[in-house]
mmCIF file of C-alpha atoms and ligand atoms in Angstrom:
data_model
loop_
_atom_site.group_PDB
_atom_site.id
_atom_site.type_symbol
_atom_site.label_atom_id
_atom_site.label_comp_id
_atom_site.label_asym_id
_atom_site.label_seq_id
_atom_site.Cartn_x
_atom_site.Cartn_y
_atom_site.Cartn_z
ATOM 1 C CA MET A 558 15.046 -25.174 29.741
ATOM 2 C CA LYS A 559 13.842 -26.347 33.061
ATOM 3 C CA SER A 560 13.327 -23.733 35.749
ATOM 4 C CA GLY A 561 16.250 -23.272 38.108
ATOM 5 C CA ALA A 562 19.065 -23.945 35.458
ATOM 6 C CA PRO A 563 21.223 -21.068 35.074
ATOM 7 C CA PRO A 564 21.472 -19.797 31.402
ATOM 8 C CA GLU A 565 25.114 -18.903 30.817
ATOM 9 C CA GLY A 566 26.591 -18.388 27.376
ATOM 10 C CA PHE A 567 25.274 -15.721 24.970
ATOM 11 C CA GLY A 568 23.419 -18.331 22.757
ATOM 12 C CA THR A 569 21.865 -20.096 25.697
ATOM 13 C CA ARG A 570 20.644 -16.668 26.858
ATOM 14 C CA ALA A 571 19.269 -15.803 23.538
ATOM 15 C CA ILE A 572 17.219 -18.833 23.353
ATOM 16 C CA HIS A 573 16.040 -19.161 26.918
ATOM 17 C CA ALA A 574 16.306 -16.057 28.887
ATOM 18 C CA GLY A 575 13.007 -14.520 30.131
ATOM 19 C CA GLN A 576 11.179 -17.479 28.858
ATOM 20 C CA SER A 577 10.041 -20.861 30.338
ATOM 21 C CA PRO A 578 7.295 -23.229 28.842
ATOM 22 C CA ASP A 579 3.783 -21.915 29.329
ATOM 23 C CA PRO A 580 2.572 -23.038 32.761
ATOM 24 C CA SER A 581 -1.004 -23.521 31.670
ATOM 25 C CA THR A 582 -0.369 -25.660 28.565
ATOM 26 C CA GLY A 583 3.433 -26.458 28.455
ATOM 27 C CA ALA A 584 3.772 -24.651 25.157
ATOM 28 C CA VAL A 585 7.569 -24.372 24.580
ATOM 29 C CA MET A 586 7.343 -21.123 22.856
ATOM 30 C CA THR A 587 6.070 -18.119 24.807
ATOM 31 C CA PRO A 588 2.417 -17.559 23.457
ATOM 32 C CA ILE A 589 1.422 -14.458 21.504
ATOM 33 C CA PHE A 590 -0.877 -13.054 24.376
ATOM 34 C CA GLN A 591 -3.176 -11.113 21.869
ATOM 35 C CA VAL A 592 -5.277 -9.562 24.816
ATOM 36 C CA SER A 593 -5.822 -6.148 26.184
ATOM 37 C CA THR A 594 -7.198 -6.996 29.571
ATOM 38 C CA TYR A 595 -7.049 -9.473 32.392
ATOM 39 C CA ALA A 596 -9.907 -10.776 34.697
ATOM 40 C CA GLN A 597 -9.492 -9.763 38.354
ATOM 41 C CA GLN A 598 -10.922 -11.923 41.160
ATOM 42 C CA GLU A 599 -11.717 -8.891 43.165
ATOM 43 C CA VAL A 600 -10.862 -5.226 42.796
ATOM 44 C CA GLY A 601 -7.040 -4.910 42.509
ATOM 45 C CA LYS A 602 -6.562 -8.891 42.942
ATOM 46 C CA HIS A 603 -5.089 -10.302 39.819
ATOM 47 C CA GLN A 604 -2.345 -12.586 38.540
ATOM 48 C CA GLY A 605 0.235 -9.801 37.819
ATOM 49 C CA TYR A 606 -1.448 -8.412 34.611
ATOM 50 C CA GLU A 607 -4.217 -5.786 34.549
ATOM 51 C CA TYR A 608 -3.971 -4.081 31.190
ATOM 52 C CA SER A 609 -1.626 -4.620 28.287
ATOM 53 C CA ARG A 610 -0.326 -1.090 27.950
ATOM 54 C CA THR A 611 0.886 -1.556 31.476
ATOM 55 C CA ASP A 612 2.193 -5.163 31.128
ATOM 56 C CA ASN A 613 1.665 -8.195 28.638
ATOM 57 C CA PRO A 614 3.210 -11.601 29.148
ATOM 58 C CA THR A 615 4.754 -11.801 25.645
ATOM 59 C CA ARG A 616 6.305 -8.356 26.292
ATOM 60 C CA THR A 617 7.569 -9.506 29.764
ATOM 61 C CA ALA A 618 9.415 -12.453 28.033
ATOM 62 C CA LEU A 619 11.027 -10.159 25.499
ATOM 63 C CA GLN A 620 12.055 -7.673 28.197
ATOM 64 C CA GLY A 621 13.670 -10.339 30.292
ATOM 65 C CA CYS A 622 15.546 -11.789 27.289
ATOM 66 C CA LEU A 623 16.906 -8.429 26.201
ATOM 67 C CA ALA A 624 18.001 -7.572 29.613
ATOM 68 C CA ALA A 625 20.005 -10.963 29.759
ATOM 69 C CA LEU A 626 21.658 -10.276 26.405
ATOM 70 C CA GLU A 627 23.030 -6.908 27.721
ATOM 71 C CA GLY A 628 23.868 -8.088 31.037
ATOM 72 C CA ALA A 629 21.288 -5.705 32.574
ATOM 73 C CA ALA A 630 19.067 -5.939 35.619
ATOM 74 C CA HIS A 631 16.226 -4.332 33.737
ATOM 75 C CA GLY A 632 14.707 -4.064 30.240
ATOM 76 C CA LEU A 633 11.840 -2.363 28.785
ATOM 77 C CA VAL A 634 10.548 -2.359 25.126
ATOM 78 C CA PHE A 635 8.819 0.282 22.981
ATOM 79 C CA ALA A 636 6.916 0.716 19.811
ATOM 80 C CA SER A 637 10.114 1.746 17.850
ATOM 81 C CA GLY A 638 13.635 2.799 18.571
ATOM 82 C CA LEU A 639 12.573 6.473 18.344
ATOM 83 C CA ALA A 640 9.805 5.790 20.847
ATOM 84 C CA ALA A 641 12.319 4.265 23.247
ATOM 85 C CA THR A 642 14.572 7.378 22.676
ATOM 86 C CA ASP A 643 11.842 9.695 23.166
ATOM 87 C CA THR A 644 10.766 8.153 26.410
ATOM 88 C CA LEU A 645 14.266 7.676 27.821
ATOM 89 C CA VAL A 646 15.239 11.407 27.148
ATOM 90 C CA ARG A 647 11.900 12.594 28.846
ATOM 91 C CA THR A 648 12.553 10.345 31.806
ATOM 92 C CA VAL A 649 16.091 11.136 32.632
ATOM 93 C CA VAL A 650 16.318 14.984 31.689
ATOM 94 C CA SER A 651 13.948 17.922 31.987
ATOM 95 C CA PRO A 652 13.421 20.890 29.807
ATOM 96 C CA GLY A 653 16.394 23.303 30.282
ATOM 97 C CA ASP A 654 18.724 20.404 30.863
ATOM 98 C CA HIS A 655 22.001 20.048 28.535
ATOM 99 C CA VAL A 656 22.198 16.873 26.491
ATOM 100 C CA VAL A 657 25.495 16.345 24.604
ATOM 101 C CA CYS A 658 25.077 14.145 21.608
ATOM 102 C CA GLY A 659 27.466 12.470 19.211
ATOM 103 C CA ASP A 660 27.394 14.421 15.864
ATOM 104 C CA ASP A 661 26.981 11.321 13.717
ATOM 105 C CA VAL A 662 23.704 9.606 14.809
ATOM 106 C CA TYR A 663 20.726 8.220 12.921
ATOM 107 C CA GLY A 664 19.033 10.995 10.990
ATOM 108 C CA GLY A 665 15.639 10.291 12.905
ATOM 109 C CA THR A 666 17.434 10.689 16.323
ATOM 110 C CA TYR A 667 18.710 14.024 15.300
ATOM 111 C CA ARG A 668 15.303 15.101 14.045
ATOM 112 C CA LEU A 669 13.577 14.073 17.265
ATOM 113 C CA PHE A 670 16.216 16.047 19.269
ATOM 114 C CA ASP A 671 16.598 19.145 17.110
ATOM 115 C CA LYS A 672 13.026 19.413 15.817
ATOM 116 C CA VAL A 673 10.701 17.845 18.546
ATOM 117 C CA LEU A 674 12.604 18.026 21.939
ATOM 118 C CA ARG A 675 14.506 21.347 21.425
ATOM 119 C CA PRO A 676 11.323 23.352 20.916
ATOM 120 C CA HIS A 677 10.163 22.066 24.357
ATOM 121 C CA GLY A 678 13.315 23.540 25.986
ATOM 122 C CA PHE A 679 15.703 20.537 25.930
ATOM 123 C CA GLN A 680 19.236 21.806 25.121
ATOM 124 C CA PHE A 681 21.360 19.829 22.743
ATOM 125 C CA SER A 682 24.876 20.126 21.473
ATOM 126 C CA PHE A 683 26.312 17.788 18.813
ATOM 127 C CA VAL A 684 30.070 16.983 19.094
ATOM 128 C CA ASP A 685 32.489 14.632 17.489
ATOM 129 C CA PHE A 686 33.756 12.486 20.300
ATOM 130 C CA THR A 687 36.585 11.278 18.162
ATOM 131 C CA LYS A 688 38.165 14.705 17.548
ATOM 132 C CA VAL A 689 37.087 17.169 20.450
ATOM 133 C CA PRO A 690 38.940 16.646 23.708
ATOM 134 C CA MET A 691 36.490 15.087 26.436
ATOM 135 C CA GLU A 692 36.648 18.105 28.820
ATOM 136 C CA GLN A 693 35.453 20.310 25.896
ATOM 137 C CA ALA A 694 33.012 17.907 24.562
ATOM 138 C CA ILE A 695 31.241 17.341 27.799
ATOM 139 C CA PRO A 696 31.367 20.626 29.697
ATOM 140 C CA GLU A 697 30.353 21.124 33.472
ATOM 141 C CA GLY A 698 26.623 21.255 33.854
ATOM 142 C CA THR A 699 25.907 18.472 31.219
ATOM 143 C CA LYS A 700 23.146 16.208 32.313
ATOM 144 C CA LEU A 701 23.138 13.361 29.645
ATOM 145 C CA VAL A 702 25.612 12.157 26.905
ATOM 146 C CA TRP A 703 24.137 10.321 24.096
ATOM 147 C CA LEU A 704 26.281 8.510 21.644
ATOM 148 C CA GLU A 705 26.283 5.735 18.988
ATOM 149 C CA SER A 706 29.457 3.608 18.627
ATOM 150 C CA PRO A 707 29.852 2.546 15.763
ATOM 151 C CA THR A 708 28.146 5.482 14.381
ATOM 152 C CA ASN A 709 25.328 5.624 11.759
ATOM 153 C CA PRO A 710 26.377 5.900 8.940
ATOM 154 C CA LEU A 711 30.120 6.763 9.243
ATOM 155 C CA LEU A 712 30.942 4.021 11.617
ATOM 156 C CA LYS A 713 33.051 6.236 13.934
ATOM 157 C CA ILE A 714 34.270 4.732 17.070
ATOM 158 C CA THR A 715 33.864 6.520 20.316
ATOM 159 C CA ASP A 716 36.057 5.468 23.393
ATOM 160 C CA ILE A 717 32.866 4.502 25.614
ATOM 161 C CA ARG A 718 34.995 4.129 28.792
ATOM 162 C CA ALA A 719 36.617 7.718 28.237
ATOM 163 C CA VAL A 720 33.181 9.230 27.787
ATOM 164 C CA VAL A 721 31.744 7.600 30.811
ATOM 165 C CA THR A 722 34.666 8.855 33.073
ATOM 166 C CA ARG A 723 34.367 12.292 31.953
ATOM 167 C CA ALA A 724 30.425 12.303 32.000
ATOM 168 C CA HIS A 725 30.343 10.881 35.599
ATOM 169 C CA ALA A 726 32.868 13.414 36.653
ATOM 170 C CA VAL A 727 30.522 16.025 35.743
ATOM 171 C CA GLY A 728 27.432 14.413 37.138
ATOM 172 C CA ALA A 729 26.033 13.343 33.698
ATOM 173 C CA GLN A 730 24.551 9.879 32.732
ATOM 174 C CA VAL A 731 25.483 8.150 29.523
ATOM 175 C CA VAL A 732 23.187 6.480 26.904
ATOM 176 C CA VAL A 733 24.797 4.228 24.288
ATOM 177 C CA ASP A 734 22.700 3.451 21.199
ATOM 178 C CA ASN A 735 24.177 -0.025 20.626
ATOM 179 C CA THR A 736 22.188 -0.770 17.570
ATOM 180 C CA PHE A 737 24.955 -1.154 14.971
ATOM 181 C CA ALA A 738 27.149 -3.446 17.183
ATOM 182 C CA SER A 739 24.140 -5.496 18.824
ATOM 183 C CA PRO A 740 24.725 -7.018 22.337
ATOM 184 C CA TYR A 741 26.597 -9.963 20.772
ATOM 185 C CA PHE A 742 29.671 -7.817 19.854
ATOM 186 C CA GLN A 743 29.414 -4.900 22.425
ATOM 187 C CA ASN A 744 28.032 -4.432 25.971
ATOM 188 C CA PRO A 745 28.197 -0.829 26.906
ATOM 189 C CA LEU A 746 26.850 -1.343 30.554
ATOM 190 C CA ALA A 747 29.968 -3.203 31.269
ATOM 191 C CA LEU A 748 32.040 -0.347 30.056
ATOM 192 C CA GLY A 749 30.281 1.867 32.589
ATOM 193 C CA ALA A 750 27.340 3.274 30.506
ATOM 194 C CA ASP A 751 24.130 3.865 32.407
ATOM 195 C CA PHE A 752 21.600 3.024 29.650
ATOM 196 C CA VAL A 753 21.836 1.036 26.417
ATOM 197 C CA LEU A 754 19.324 1.604 23.759
ATOM 198 C CA HIS A 755 18.667 -0.528 20.709
ATOM 199 C CA SER A 756 16.263 -0.245 17.674
ATOM 200 C CA THR A 757 15.293 -3.809 18.010
ATOM 201 C CA THR A 758 13.995 -3.290 14.279
ATOM 202 C CA LYS A 759 17.632 -4.078 13.158
ATOM 203 C CA TYR A 760 19.833 -6.877 14.067
ATOM 204 C CA LEU A 761 17.788 -8.103 17.302
ATOM 205 C CA GLY A 762 14.678 -8.725 15.188
ATOM 206 C CA GLY A 763 16.858 -9.468 12.364
ATOM 207 C CA HIS A 764 14.270 -10.334 9.572
ATOM 208 C CA SER A 765 12.983 -6.766 8.584
ATOM 209 C CA ASP A 766 9.448 -7.831 9.656
ATOM 210 C CA VAL A 767 8.886 -5.799 12.893
ATOM 211 C CA VAL A 768 9.768 -2.374 14.317
ATOM 212 C CA GLY A 769 10.610 -1.952 18.111
ATOM 213 C CA GLY A 770 13.005 -0.357 20.445
ATOM 214 C CA THR A 771 14.296 -1.167 23.951
ATOM 215 C CA VAL A 772 16.170 0.382 26.857
ATOM 216 C CA LEU A 773 18.301 -1.608 29.217
ATOM 217 C CA THR A 774 19.799 -0.398 32.554
ATOM 218 C CA ASN A 775 21.155 -1.536 35.982
ATOM 219 C CA HIS A 776 19.745 1.399 37.715
ATOM 220 C CA THR A 777 16.620 0.460 39.661
ATOM 221 C CA ALA A 778 15.341 3.905 40.341
ATOM 222 C CA ALA A 779 15.655 5.086 36.805
ATOM 223 C CA TYR A 780 14.060 1.772 35.690
ATOM 224 C CA GLU A 781 11.018 2.450 37.812
ATOM 225 C CA ARG A 782 10.614 5.874 36.470
ATOM 226 C CA LEU A 783 11.035 4.506 32.818
ATOM 227 C CA LYS A 784 8.444 1.975 33.446
ATOM 228 C CA PHE A 785 6.072 4.564 34.720
ATOM 229 C CA HIS A 786 6.675 6.539 31.589
ATOM 230 C CA GLN A 787 6.318 3.449 29.428
ATOM 231 C CA ASN A 788 2.819 3.002 30.701
ATOM 232 C CA ALA A 789 1.877 6.790 31.154
ATOM 233 C CA ILE A 790 3.117 7.639 27.673
ATOM 234 C CA GLY A 791 2.056 4.258 26.153
ATOM 235 C CA ALA A 792 4.402 3.792 23.273
ATOM 236 C CA VAL A 793 4.470 0.116 23.666
ATOM 237 C CA PRO A 794 4.681 -2.582 21.133
ATOM 238 C CA GLY A 795 1.971 -5.086 20.490
ATOM 239 C CA PRO A 796 2.312 -8.880 21.641
ATOM 240 C CA MET A 797 2.760 -10.140 17.938
ATOM 241 C CA ASP A 798 5.550 -7.617 17.488
ATOM 242 C CA CYS A 799 7.197 -8.903 20.824
ATOM 243 C CA PHE A 800 6.748 -12.557 19.654
ATOM 244 C CA LEU A 801 8.543 -11.753 16.401
ATOM 245 C CA THR A 802 11.413 -10.047 18.109
ATOM 246 C CA LEU A 803 11.733 -12.770 20.657
ATOM 247 C CA ARG A 804 11.839 -15.353 17.740
ATOM 248 C CA GLY A 805 14.523 -13.211 15.991
ATOM 249 C CA LEU A 806 16.736 -13.017 19.096
ATOM 250 C CA LYS A 807 16.900 -16.866 19.183
ATOM 251 C CA THR A 808 19.362 -16.900 16.213
ATOM 252 C CA LEU A 809 21.160 -13.510 16.820
ATOM 253 C CA HIS A 810 24.533 -15.031 17.804
ATOM 254 C CA VAL A 811 24.492 -17.387 14.618
ATOM 255 C CA ARG A 812 23.411 -14.486 12.310
ATOM 256 C CA MET A 813 25.964 -12.073 13.697
ATOM 257 C CA GLU A 814 28.878 -14.389 13.012
ATOM 258 C CA ARG A 815 27.663 -14.754 9.365
ATOM 259 C CA HIS A 816 27.059 -11.052 8.916
ATOM 260 C CA GLN A 817 30.603 -10.385 10.045
ATOM 261 C CA GLN A 818 32.196 -13.175 8.017
ATOM 262 C CA ASN A 819 30.493 -11.742 4.836
ATOM 263 C CA ALA A 820 31.117 -8.160 5.675
ATOM 264 C CA ARG A 821 34.861 -8.766 6.201
ATOM 265 C CA ALA A 822 35.291 -10.217 2.707
ATOM 266 C CA ILE A 823 33.216 -7.462 1.088
ATOM 267 C CA VAL A 824 35.419 -4.938 2.903
ATOM 268 C CA ASP A 825 38.533 -6.652 1.371
ATOM 269 C CA PHE A 826 36.877 -6.616 -1.869
ATOM 270 C CA LEU A 827 36.099 -2.808 -1.803
ATOM 271 C CA LEU A 828 39.423 -1.885 -0.521
ATOM 272 C CA ASP A 829 41.083 -3.656 -3.389
ATOM 273 C CA HIS A 830 38.645 -2.139 -5.952
ATOM 274 C CA PRO A 831 40.289 0.642 -8.189
ATOM 275 C CA GLU A 832 36.980 2.493 -8.361
ATOM 276 C CA VAL A 833 36.507 2.790 -4.588
ATOM 277 C CA GLU A 834 37.603 6.013 -2.942
ATOM 278 C CA ARG A 835 37.039 5.162 0.723
ATOM 279 C CA VAL A 836 35.756 2.437 3.032
ATOM 280 C CA TYR A 837 34.561 2.723 6.383
ATOM 281 C CA TYR A 838 34.697 -0.463 8.544
ATOM 282 C CA PRO A 839 35.665 -0.280 12.288
ATOM 283 C CA LEU A 840 37.231 -3.709 12.607
ATOM 284 C CA HIS A 841 39.730 -3.111 9.829
ATOM 285 C CA GLU A 842 43.374 -2.000 10.454
ATOM 286 C CA SER A 843 42.723 1.058 8.229
ATOM 287 C CA HIS A 844 40.120 2.435 10.458
ATOM 288 C CA PRO A 845 41.269 5.321 12.621
ATOM 289 C CA GLY A 846 39.361 3.939 15.654
ATOM 290 C CA TYR A 847 40.553 0.383 15.142
ATOM 291 C CA ALA A 848 42.453 -0.063 18.438
ATOM 292 C CA ILE A 849 39.533 1.389 20.579
ATOM 293 C CA ALA A 850 37.168 -0.813 18.552
ATOM 294 C CA ARG A 851 39.308 -3.772 19.481
ATOM 295 C CA SER A 852 39.212 -2.866 23.094
ATOM 296 C CA GLN A 853 35.505 -2.542 23.536
ATOM 297 C CA MET A 854 33.886 -4.807 20.855
ATOM 298 C CA SER A 855 34.529 -8.495 20.305
ATOM 299 C CA GLY A 856 33.693 -8.219 16.656
ATOM 300 C CA PHE A 857 31.360 -6.275 14.239
ATOM 301 C CA GLY A 858 28.577 -7.172 11.898
ATOM 302 C CA GLY A 859 27.394 -6.353 8.339
ATOM 303 C CA MET A 860 27.500 -2.536 8.297
ATOM 304 C CA ILE A 861 29.950 -0.941 5.759
ATOM 305 C CA SER A 862 29.861 2.560 4.191
ATOM 306 C CA PHE A 863 32.037 3.433 1.144
ATOM 307 C CA GLU A 864 32.521 6.146 -1.305
ATOM 308 C CA LEU A 865 32.906 5.555 -5.184
ATOM 309 C CA LYS A 866 35.308 7.550 -7.387
ATOM 310 C CA GLY A 867 33.472 9.676 -9.775
ATOM 311 C CA ASP A 868 30.266 11.840 -9.340
ATOM 312 C CA LEU A 869 27.058 11.551 -7.411
ATOM 313 C CA ALA A 870 25.238 10.202 -10.644
ATOM 314 C CA ARG A 871 27.538 7.142 -10.439
ATOM 315 C CA ALA A 872 26.558 6.436 -6.875
ATOM 316 C CA ARG A 873 22.895 6.785 -7.588
ATOM 317 C CA ARG A 874 23.239 4.503 -10.592
ATOM 318 C CA PHE A 875 25.251 2.015 -8.414
ATOM 319 C CA VAL A 876 22.664 1.650 -5.758
ATOM 320 C CA ALA A 877 19.800 1.326 -8.290
ATOM 321 C CA MET A 878 21.682 -1.531 -10.082
ATOM 322 C CA THR A 879 22.446 -4.062 -7.413
ATOM 323 C CA LYS A 880 20.133 -6.989 -7.606
ATOM 324 C CA ILE A 881 20.680 -8.957 -4.431
ATOM 325 C CA PHE A 882 21.353 -5.864 -2.262
ATOM 326 C CA THR A 883 17.846 -4.252 -2.112
ATOM 327 C CA LEU A 884 17.814 -0.386 -2.367
ATOM 328 C CA ALA A 885 15.958 0.284 1.055
ATOM 329 C CA GLU A 886 16.300 2.110 4.402
ATOM 330 C CA SER A 887 17.075 -0.052 7.545
ATOM 331 C CA LEU A 888 19.547 -2.501 8.310
ATOM 332 C CA GLY A 889 20.455 -5.578 10.228
ATOM 333 C CA GLY A 890 18.142 -8.087 8.550
ATOM 334 C CA VAL A 891 19.113 -11.437 7.039
ATOM 335 C CA GLU A 892 18.888 -9.868 3.412
ATOM 336 C CA SER A 893 21.515 -7.452 2.112
ATOM 337 C CA LEU A 894 20.412 -3.846 1.698
ATOM 338 C CA ILE A 895 22.022 -0.751 0.067
ATOM 339 C CA GLU A 896 21.211 2.902 0.397
ATOM 340 C CA LEU A 897 22.433 6.462 0.076
ATOM 341 C CA PRO A 898 22.247 7.990 3.629
ATOM 342 C CA ALA A 899 22.210 11.675 2.411
ATOM 343 C CA ALA A 900 19.135 11.109 0.184
ATOM 344 C CA MET A 901 17.464 8.530 2.411
ATOM 345 C CA THR A 902 18.206 7.603 6.138
ATOM 346 C CA HIS A 903 19.848 10.979 7.045
ATOM 347 C CA ALA A 904 17.906 13.336 4.723
ATOM 348 C CA SER A 905 16.409 15.020 7.912
ATOM 349 C CA ILE A 906 19.840 16.421 8.602
ATOM 350 C CA GLU A 907 20.372 19.911 6.989
ATOM 351 C CA PRO A 908 22.716 19.509 4.008
ATOM 352 C CA GLU A 909 25.486 21.858 5.278
ATOM 353 C CA LYS A 910 25.356 19.891 8.723
ATOM 354 C CA ARG A 911 25.628 16.618 6.814
ATOM 355 C CA LYS A 912 28.579 17.863 4.849
ATOM 356 C CA ALA A 913 30.394 19.147 8.066
ATOM 357 C CA ILE A 914 30.050 15.734 9.541
ATOM 358 C CA GLY A 915 31.302 14.019 6.481
ATOM 359 C CA ILE A 916 28.127 12.503 5.169
ATOM 360 C CA VAL A 917 28.907 13.356 1.386
ATOM 361 C CA ASP A 918 26.115 12.951 -0.920
ATOM 362 C CA GLY A 919 27.679 10.057 -2.750
ATOM 363 C CA LEU A 920 28.261 7.830 0.517
ATOM 364 C CA ILE A 921 26.883 4.377 0.106
ATOM 365 C CA ARG A 922 25.834 2.309 3.103
ATOM 366 C CA LEU A 923 25.551 -1.398 2.973
ATOM 367 C CA SER A 924 23.839 -3.707 5.391
ATOM 368 C CA VAL A 925 25.386 -7.070 4.464
ATOM 369 C CA GLY A 926 23.128 -9.960 4.993
ATOM 370 C CA ILE A 927 23.730 -13.679 5.540
ATOM 371 C CA GLU A 928 23.228 -14.655 1.785
ATOM 372 C CA ASP A 929 26.135 -16.611 0.092
ATOM 373 C CA LEU A 930 29.244 -14.492 -0.146
ATOM 374 C CA PRO A 931 29.966 -15.182 -3.899
ATOM 375 C CA ASP A 932 26.509 -14.098 -4.855
ATOM 376 C CA LEU A 933 26.898 -10.897 -2.865
ATOM 377 C CA LEU A 934 30.358 -10.177 -4.343
ATOM 378 C CA GLY A 935 28.934 -11.101 -7.887
ATOM 379 C CA ASP A 936 26.122 -8.592 -7.395
ATOM 380 C CA LEU A 937 28.491 -5.799 -6.355
ATOM 381 C CA GLU A 938 30.805 -6.616 -9.281
ATOM 382 C CA GLN A 939 28.013 -6.540 -11.741
ATOM 383 C CA ALA A 940 26.787 -3.149 -10.265
ATOM 384 C CA PHE A 941 30.327 -1.636 -10.774
ATOM 385 C CA GLU A 942 30.119 -2.627 -14.428
ATOM 386 C CA ALA A 943 26.555 -1.704 -15.093
ATOM 387 C CA SER A 944 26.966 1.749 -13.191
ATOM 388 C CA ARG A 945 30.028 2.916 -15.475
ATOM 389 C CA ALA A 946 28.973 6.011 -17.478
HETATM 390 O O1 LIG B 1242 13.448 2.922 13.256
HETATM 391 P P1 LIG B 1242 13.385 2.824 14.719
HETATM 392 O O2 LIG B 1242 13.053 1.496 15.270
HETATM 393 O O3 LIG B 1242 12.504 3.790 15.340
HETATM 394 O O4 LIG B 1242 14.858 3.106 15.267
HETATM 395 C C1 LIG B 1242 15.468 4.294 15.148
HETATM 396 C C2 LIG B 1242 16.946 4.058 15.100
HETATM 397 C C3 LIG B 1242 17.761 4.405 16.198
HETATM 398 N N1 LIG B 1242 19.034 4.227 16.368
HETATM 399 C C4 LIG B 1242 19.780 3.807 15.302
HETATM 400 C C5 LIG B 1242 21.255 3.613 15.496
HETATM 401 C C6 LIG B 1242 19.128 3.536 14.144
HETATM 402 O O5 LIG B 1242 19.800 3.119 13.052
HETATM 403 C C7 LIG B 1242 17.732 3.683 14.006
HETATM 404 C C8 LIG B 1242 16.859 3.562 12.780
HETATM 405 N N2 LIG B 1242 17.708 3.438 11.531
HETATM 406 C C9 LIG B 1242 17.337 3.311 10.300
HETATM 407 C C10 LIG B 1242 15.994 3.102 9.858
HETATM 408 C C11 LIG B 1242 18.453 3.258 9.234
HETATM 409 O O6 LIG B 1242 18.210 2.954 8.102
HETATM 410 O O7 LIG B 1242 19.539 3.785 9.639
#
């Protein structure tokens, strides 16, 4: 795209935002600036880059593109989703402050809050925003509200506008971890949230070949503090990781449509299957959060959770017997994955807490990829047969 042309639609932004042909060579793709330091003409006189922990041109391009996709004024990237989470919490609250967090979040987020930040004096309470009235869930004195919607792994839907209204009334800021929806289907800043976080490892990178995280915001003062911490703490991604994520972003809109198409057909297949006990998918009429989901999301991708009839052993056999769905942690890549959250991604949550939230030991989570649908359906069908006792 030539400089000066305004990028408009999502796909155009995914391909062009934050990037222009390299001025020194005309290279159409942002180069991998594999460099740690930059020449200065005299002390403090340089071309905008001093040291790659502070800034790197490949990272700058990625940050600009991600900000454009979430409709944010500012974007910063980190070495992982958890590095982004840690830096954000340390930036916006202090030890002693009270953080209210959704009860159903990625197990690593829970572990960071409960096992790393709590011992430093940060106060956390975990609540189910879909059940507890907002006044009770977010009491006076709360400084930060942290939520996922849809949640990992139960795909619960929180009314983001309602959380924002209550949080702002008590002077708290709101972070939405938007990893599951992706910016293609949901933009929490437009719903009033103060910060959006993504594990870019997932849909944004999209190819299971890179780990990363990002924070997006419209608050300039908070962005300045976050940027200071990004450099001062130093949990930054390398240029190759930024390049891979940037490359992944270019097809985000196309991939999300196909994830959604495949997932919807698999949800129908599972709902009709006599050996399936329960299916969780937010954009299905059967989901209790369906109306809210429709009001704040324009669609949903490939995440489905379900429970089989029968015992835990059946679920363990099932996940071991799929051939196209790979048994693995993570999600959001082009390839389909299957896992048992209680034993894998959410094993760091104490068993009694998992049970209270509803993450039963036999819960199966699918990340539906963009392979051919008949092959995916055939794979699940053969796993049903092969896993029968
Ligand atoms: O893995 P990392 O890039 O550090 O991102 C952490 C993270 C944050 N938020 C959500 C909603 C996530 O799902 C994750 C990582 N989740 C997995 C690895 C998983 O399989 O659920």
